[in-house]
Amino acid sequence: MIDFENIVDQELVKKILSGALKKDKLAHAYLFYGEQGVGKWAMGLELAKAVNCENKKIIPCQKCNICKKISRLIHPDVRLIFPLPPLEGKSESQKEAEKQKLIRNLKEIKTSDTYATLRFFKKTTISVDEIREMKNHLNLKPNEGKKKVVIIKDIENLSYSGANSMLKVLEEPPGDSLLILTTKSVDRLLLTIVSRCQLLKFSLIPKDFIKGELEKRLKLSSKKASFIANISKGSLGKAIYLAQKEGPLAQKKAKDFLKLCFENDFSETIDFVEKVSKEYTREEVLELIDGCILVFKDLSSISFGCFFSEAEKKEKLKDKDLELLRTFFKSFSQIVIGIREAEKTKRAIEQNVGVDLALLAFLIKLKDKKELMVK
Amino acid sequence: MKFSVAKSELLQALQSVLSVVPTRTTLQVLSNILLETDNTKGVGKLRLAATDLDTFVIKTLPVNVKKLGNITIPAKVFADIVREAPETEIEVSSTDTRVEIKFGKGVYKISGLPKDDFPKLPQVNLAKQIKINGADLTNLIRKTIFGVSTDETRPALNGVLWRTKGDRMEMVATDGHRLAKISLINKKLKGMHEDVIIPPKVLNLLTRFIGEEEYDVGIIFGENNIIFSLEDVILSSRLIEGPYPNFEQVIPKDNDKKLVADIESLTSTVRRVAILSNTLTHQVKFGLKRGAGASGGSLELSSVNFDLGGEAKETIPCEYTGEDMEIGYNANYVLDVLKQMEGEKVTFELSTSVSAGIIYSVPQKEGEEYLCLLMPLRLVE
């Protein structure tokens, strides 16, 4: 029996993969795509276990030596490739040491919870060397397992030349190999990569599941869990991150951020943006903008007077910050423009536009009433 | 785990496994070596194992075992400590995660990782082993390994093919420009018919371990690996995924021109002429002139290097009865081949100036068939 018990939701993916496993018709390469924190990596590991597990009754058994080794990310036949930020060491050996340390840290995070998200301050890449070593690994027969598995996280970080260099192996991997690529956006990949893999979409996880997982994994109270589940936008990884992070949550931060920008004059806004762009990581800024979108959503709920529940209505109407922000965003079209600009800014930052410039542009657009009126 | 052993013995054993410990790796445990004590039949033994995931080296040495157990510890640090220790008895004891090394009045402690983290050691079933004479094996390896390709796009060529054919065993290596093939008589290998492609790394290690000594090497063919069992060392390597290309069809059958030359004089002349060859192609031109009878032909070796404005030309006598012909070779490739040739004379069997030539020595060793194939360089007029 095939049981992916460690995977939250994703019934369709589970069904497809267990069907393929049963009939021994697994594809040689899979491309798992979907939002961050919905279980792509976790599924990759479970699949690696499933093809290598020694148990006959329940696969993956999680109990045999092989499953345990894969869980701890130390199985010699399961090669894991992470995107890494630029290395800062001066000499090659320093760089190598830094890389080892980084990978160890990443592995630690991923072993503590397979759904944990990795966060970087800088733009990350997957080096061509990594792909070369992967190819060497695949060209030899497996060590102790039955199949050699390679899991590449966030393949969109792979350079153009790196992607091209792996086309051959991706099309026709040497015997007993399984390649699993994960990505947030298929659109950013070379078509030649995408066409060589079987695509599996990972959908967003329903709130109730996230709530349940938060209660189970992090022993959160039901109230807090449901609050975080609500703002995590279907990503368990994000929910775990938000739950583990102390202090004000993204939405609260976003409210403060918007308030500050609208209450004060422009020079102060510039100072503030500068501060944010220095102190926040890229991921955190993206979260902040996500928070802004949620705030806009609340504002629109208020302006239309429609809510999911009475409790929500009470809570939202009582919120002083929202009330204040409503004075700046009076019409629905203004709110819509706000959301649209926020999405644009997010995309810009993901495409490596400087955080300070992107944020500033975002705020100018929001504040520029004239433009808002015209649109 | 607890054992004691003389420093020199431990150091020697450590050095033989240390060579495979990778300097950079993403799996931390690979920079460790595995220490394991064994007390079967009342003989105390220490097993040292190291791997880079491709190759395993396992060394056993007799020690005074006081307590059974196992642990892995950082290889380099451990070796450094043992190397610097005075010439006395060293006592090593371990708990679950820590190792204590004692000698004289010194106590050194390092932390280790449990054995379970270490890749599984290859299973050595000595009952299945086939014994092969060590000298034969090194002969096979030495005469083919230089031809192994390093081209990553054709992984199967990155190893040496080992196969049996009737009562002969064959080793082949090629990189597309040259090919070396040797076959020896060995009746013991008859049962084995599967081709295996062995990475050169383990073969280099193997020749180093066998050295000049005369003893048999046990070989076990596994599904995914090959194991060589020497007296106190076990080497194992993952095999390269096949299949090996069909090399037989590139060996020409009807080369009609035959050149016979003295190995020694040809080698030294090629080496001299090559000094002034193009630094990129190392091209040396072989100008063949027909002799009147069986002997009396001449071989003119020449090279040109435009960067230096250099030219070299030298003629040696040879036996050649075909038509006059000019053919270009990469000098390094020719020298690689000549280096492996035994006997006095070498024979080139040629066809045209752009097709592969076969090179072998005369007379061949008894029971041995060795030939090399060399693709010529196209001569630019």
XYZ file of C-alpha atoms in Angstrom, chain A:
375
model
C 0.000 0.000 0.000
C 1.221 3.427 -0.825
C 0.609 6.029 1.808
C 2.009 9.537 1.629
C 1.020 10.287 5.186
C 3.495 13.116 5.573
C 1.890 15.157 2.845
C -0.863 17.558 3.765
C -3.784 17.531 1.322
C -2.703 17.401 -2.405
C -4.969 14.405 -2.947
C -4.742 14.597 -6.723
C -0.951 14.546 -6.739
C -0.934 11.668 -4.285
C -3.377 9.758 -6.428
C -1.375 10.251 -9.611
C 1.926 9.314 -8.016
C 0.678 6.288 -6.116
C -1.042 5.073 -9.263
C 2.208 5.398 -11.180
C 4.114 3.640 -8.406
C 1.675 0.753 -8.288
C 1.908 0.163 -11.996
C 5.636 0.812 -11.946
C 5.119 3.501 -14.520
C 6.831 6.399 -12.849
C 8.039 9.101 -15.203
C 11.795 9.707 -15.258
C 11.416 13.374 -14.440
C 8.751 15.298 -12.582
C 8.234 19.009 -12.355
C 6.321 19.915 -9.218
C 4.937 23.411 -9.416
C 2.859 25.496 -7.098
C 3.115 28.221 -4.490
C 5.818 28.203 -1.869
C 5.120 25.998 1.127
C 2.452 23.727 -0.325
C 4.523 20.538 -0.111
C 6.529 20.193 -3.315
C 9.792 19.469 -1.547
C 8.089 17.237 1.002
C 6.480 15.245 -1.799
C 9.852 14.945 -3.533
C 11.329 13.355 -0.425
C 8.364 11.050 0.052
C 8.625 9.928 -3.539
C 12.343 9.287 -3.082
C 11.471 7.157 -0.065
C 8.709 5.359 -1.918
C 10.989 4.204 -4.729
C 13.737 3.127 -2.360
C 11.838 1.869 0.711
C 12.645 -1.655 1.858
C 9.250 -2.291 3.374
C 6.764 -4.262 1.325
C 3.490 -3.522 3.075
C 3.368 0.228 3.472
C 5.440 2.448 1.246
C 7.070 4.674 2.370
C 7.267 3.044 5.783
C 9.165 5.901 7.483
C 10.716 3.243 9.704
C 13.353 1.486 7.651
C 16.898 2.714 7.554
C 16.489 4.095 4.047
C 13.395 6.156 4.852
C 15.095 7.488 7.947
C 18.210 8.439 6.039
C 16.180 10.216 3.395
C 14.242 12.086 6.073
C 17.498 13.215 7.599
C 18.733 14.215 4.123
C 21.825 12.032 4.382
C 20.990 9.240 1.972
C 23.868 8.848 -0.489
C 21.665 8.099 -3.481
C 19.317 11.010 -2.955
C 21.056 14.111 -4.134
C 19.571 17.429 -3.088
C 20.303 20.647 -4.909
C 19.431 23.968 -3.332
C 19.598 27.430 -4.829
C 22.245 29.426 -2.986
C 22.914 33.126 -2.569
C 26.263 34.444 -3.880
C 29.165 33.235 -1.754
C 31.262 35.892 -0.130
C 34.518 34.141 0.710
C 37.645 35.527 -0.905
C 39.467 32.385 -1.915
C 37.979 29.271 -3.436
C 38.441 27.301 -0.251
C 36.702 29.972 1.804
C 33.835 29.971 -0.630
C 33.632 26.223 -0.484
C 33.555 26.309 3.315
C 30.821 28.918 3.244
C 28.842 26.854 0.797
C 29.129 23.766 2.994
C 27.960 25.761 5.960
C 25.020 27.198 4.056
C 23.944 23.809 2.800
C 24.226 22.366 6.287
C 22.003 25.151 7.595
C 19.468 24.646 4.841
C 19.413 20.937 5.489
C 18.893 21.579 9.171
C 15.906 23.795 8.442
C 14.468 21.259 6.051
C 14.973 18.347 8.429
C 13.327 20.207 11.292
C 10.204 20.532 9.149
C 9.916 19.512 5.510
C 7.401 22.295 4.995
C 9.675 24.992 6.359
C 10.477 27.681 3.807
C 14.040 28.755 3.083
C 14.659 32.468 3.101
C 17.539 34.353 1.581
C 18.639 37.954 1.679
C 19.955 37.894 -1.822
C 19.113 36.596 -5.229
C 19.835 32.894 -5.335
C 21.236 30.751 -8.107
C 21.927 27.114 -8.846
C 25.417 26.769 -10.242
C 26.373 24.828 -13.335
C 28.930 22.927 -11.225
C 26.098 21.543 -9.185
C 24.462 20.241 -12.338
C 27.740 18.732 -13.490
C 28.164 16.875 -10.218
C 24.587 15.720 -10.460
C 25.267 14.274 -13.896
C 28.316 12.421 -12.607
C 26.202 11.025 -9.806
C 23.536 9.836 -12.199
C 26.021 8.198 -14.523
C 27.093 5.732 -11.862
C 24.922 2.962 -10.518
C 23.163 3.501 -7.185
C 25.030 3.076 -3.914
C 22.694 1.409 -1.510
C 19.239 2.268 -2.742
C 17.317 0.985 -5.702
C 17.094 4.266 -7.547
C 19.172 7.401 -7.733
C 17.009 10.391 -6.997
C 17.860 14.030 -7.578
C 15.669 16.735 -6.110
C 16.348 20.243 -7.356
C 14.657 22.936 -5.361
C 13.393 26.032 -7.158
C 14.734 25.140 -10.560
C 13.834 28.630 -11.850
C 17.059 29.750 -10.177
C 19.091 27.727 -12.615
C 20.958 29.784 -15.162
C 20.304 29.546 -18.864
C 23.506 27.639 -19.528
C 22.909 25.364 -16.557
C 19.442 24.558 -17.798
C 20.747 23.789 -21.249
C 23.464 21.558 -19.877
C 20.935 19.358 -18.142
C 18.596 18.926 -21.082
C 20.154 15.691 -22.222
C 20.102 14.023 -18.845
C 16.576 15.295 -18.260
C 15.313 13.846 -21.485
C 16.896 10.489 -21.033
C 18.404 9.952 -17.605
C 20.743 6.981 -17.195
C 19.102 3.831 -15.796
C 17.480 3.781 -12.363
C 17.260 7.553 -12.079
C 14.458 9.796 -10.968
C 14.644 13.555 -11.281
C 12.322 15.775 -9.318
C 12.322 19.499 -10.014
C 10.315 21.950 -7.990
C 9.391 25.469 -8.948
C 7.137 28.315 -7.975
C 6.470 29.397 -11.521
C 6.582 27.250 -14.614
C 6.481 30.434 -16.675
C 10.002 31.321 -15.687
C 11.472 28.060 -16.941
C 12.815 27.252 -20.347
C 10.208 25.490 -22.428
C 12.765 22.834 -23.202
C 12.977 21.973 -19.495
C 9.232 21.939 -18.986
C 8.542 19.753 -21.991
C 10.905 17.072 -20.738
C 9.133 16.577 -17.415
C 5.794 15.344 -16.281
C 4.085 18.323 -14.695
C 2.255 18.029 -11.409
C 0.455 21.015 -9.975
C 0.400 21.488 -6.253
C -2.672 23.427 -5.264
C -3.070 25.725 -2.309
C -3.857 23.949 0.931
C -7.333 24.596 2.377
C -7.376 26.689 5.531
C -8.768 23.920 7.707
C -5.843 21.661 6.878
C -3.363 24.409 7.662
C -5.136 25.131 10.915
C -5.002 21.454 11.854
C -1.314 21.167 10.961
C -0.426 24.274 12.954
C -2.191 22.882 15.980
C -0.485 19.526 15.536
C 3.030 20.652 14.633
C 3.478 23.814 16.626
C 0.897 23.186 19.350
C -0.813 26.490 18.610
C -4.097 27.407 20.211
C -7.092 26.959 17.950
C -7.686 30.697 17.768
C -4.158 31.608 16.823
C -3.944 28.737 14.364
C -7.090 29.816 12.615
C -5.867 33.401 12.446
C -2.584 32.378 10.880
C -4.280 29.895 8.569
C -6.429 32.755 7.333
C -3.532 34.979 6.386
C -1.217 32.256 5.067
C -2.922 32.172 1.662
C -2.938 28.407 1.408
C 0.754 27.898 2.110
C 1.645 25.722 5.050
C 5.263 26.829 4.796
C 4.269 30.424 5.108
C 1.930 29.610 7.991
C 4.728 27.874 9.857
C 7.003 30.815 9.251
C 4.402 33.297 10.423
C 3.605 31.220 13.474
C 7.230 30.872 14.468
C 7.991 34.512 14.028
C 7.474 36.542 17.140
C 5.949 40.009 17.245
C 3.461 41.749 14.945
C 2.245 39.805 11.979
C 2.400 40.809 8.363
C -1.045 42.286 8.273
C -0.460 44.451 11.278
C 2.856 45.516 9.835
C 1.215 46.363 6.534
C -1.355 48.537 8.251
C 1.352 50.421 10.087
C 3.296 50.758 6.893
C 0.368 52.188 4.941
C -0.615 54.452 7.796
C 2.857 55.868 8.085
C 3.016 56.575 4.423
C -0.324 58.328 4.247
C -0.192 60.289 7.453
C 3.220 61.775 6.888
C 4.628 63.914 4.145
C 6.730 62.619 1.344
C 10.247 63.133 2.700
C 9.452 61.010 5.717
C 8.031 58.334 3.500
C 11.309 58.215 1.623
C 13.254 57.828 4.847
C 10.932 55.095 5.945
C 11.219 53.199 2.691
C 14.966 53.380 2.922
C 14.837 51.940 6.407
C 12.557 49.126 5.344
C 14.660 48.214 2.348
C 17.733 47.969 4.544
C 16.265 46.064 7.439
C 13.913 43.694 5.671
C 14.883 40.721 3.567
C 13.442 40.497 0.108
C 11.057 37.817 1.318
C 9.896 39.973 4.167
C 9.195 42.874 1.860
C 7.154 40.568 -0.342
C 5.260 39.512 2.737
C 4.680 43.103 3.649
C 3.163 43.734 0.257
C 1.061 40.600 0.629
C -0.067 42.086 3.912
C -1.032 45.279 2.092
C -3.156 43.253 -0.299
C -4.928 41.667 2.647
C -5.534 45.116 4.092
C -7.011 46.248 0.788
C -9.217 43.188 0.847
C -10.481 44.133 4.295
C -11.078 47.692 3.129
C -13.161 46.440 0.237
C -15.108 44.163 2.578
C -15.921 47.152 4.694
C -16.850 49.364 1.779
C -19.258 46.726 0.494
C -20.296 45.629 3.921
C -19.895 41.956 3.150
C -18.047 39.576 5.451
C -17.559 35.871 5.895
C -19.061 35.877 9.357
C -20.558 38.106 11.974
C -17.462 37.715 14.104
C -15.286 38.922 11.281
C -17.571 41.843 10.674
C -17.376 42.886 14.306
C -13.624 42.544 14.379
C -13.061 44.497 11.179
C -15.431 47.315 12.014
C -13.798 47.769 15.381
C -10.340 48.080 13.871
C -9.191 51.670 14.227
C -6.375 51.347 11.726
C -8.742 50.196 9.022
C -11.061 53.034 9.812
C -8.254 55.474 9.408
C -7.073 53.931 6.148
C -10.594 54.122 4.818
C -10.287 57.863 4.779
C -7.479 57.524 2.241
C -9.106 54.878 0.108
C -12.589 56.077 -0.285
C -13.815 54.528 -3.496
C -13.700 50.894 -4.510
C -11.742 51.730 -7.649
C -9.003 53.208 -5.499
C -8.755 49.971 -3.601
C -8.621 47.969 -6.799
C -5.813 50.137 -8.081
C -4.044 49.622 -4.762
C -4.243 45.853 -5.179
C -3.114 46.050 -8.774
C -0.120 48.194 -7.887
C 0.777 45.870 -5.036
C 0.803 42.895 -7.375
C 2.929 44.819 -9.857
C 5.408 45.720 -7.123
C 5.602 42.114 -5.992
C 6.386 40.993 -9.486
C 9.000 43.711 -9.872
C 10.757 42.656 -6.677
C 10.633 38.996 -7.710
C 12.263 40.039 -10.946
C 15.091 41.573 -8.987
C 14.193 45.253 -9.085
C 15.756 47.090 -6.139
C 13.502 46.880 -3.087
C 13.725 50.587 -2.236
C 12.877 51.726 -5.757
C 10.008 49.302 -6.121
C 8.492 50.264 -2.769
C 8.859 53.937 -3.470
C 7.198 53.599 -6.843
C 4.411 51.653 -5.166
C 3.814 54.352 -2.587
C 3.979 57.195 -5.091
C 1.317 55.485 -7.158
C -0.853 55.006 -4.087
C -0.425 58.558 -2.923
C -0.815 60.183 -6.265
C -4.490 60.934 -5.930
C -4.666 62.550 -9.312
C -3.642 59.433 -11.063
C -6.043 57.455 -8.986
C -8.841 59.714 -10.048
C -7.984 59.486 -13.725
C -7.977 55.730 -13.659
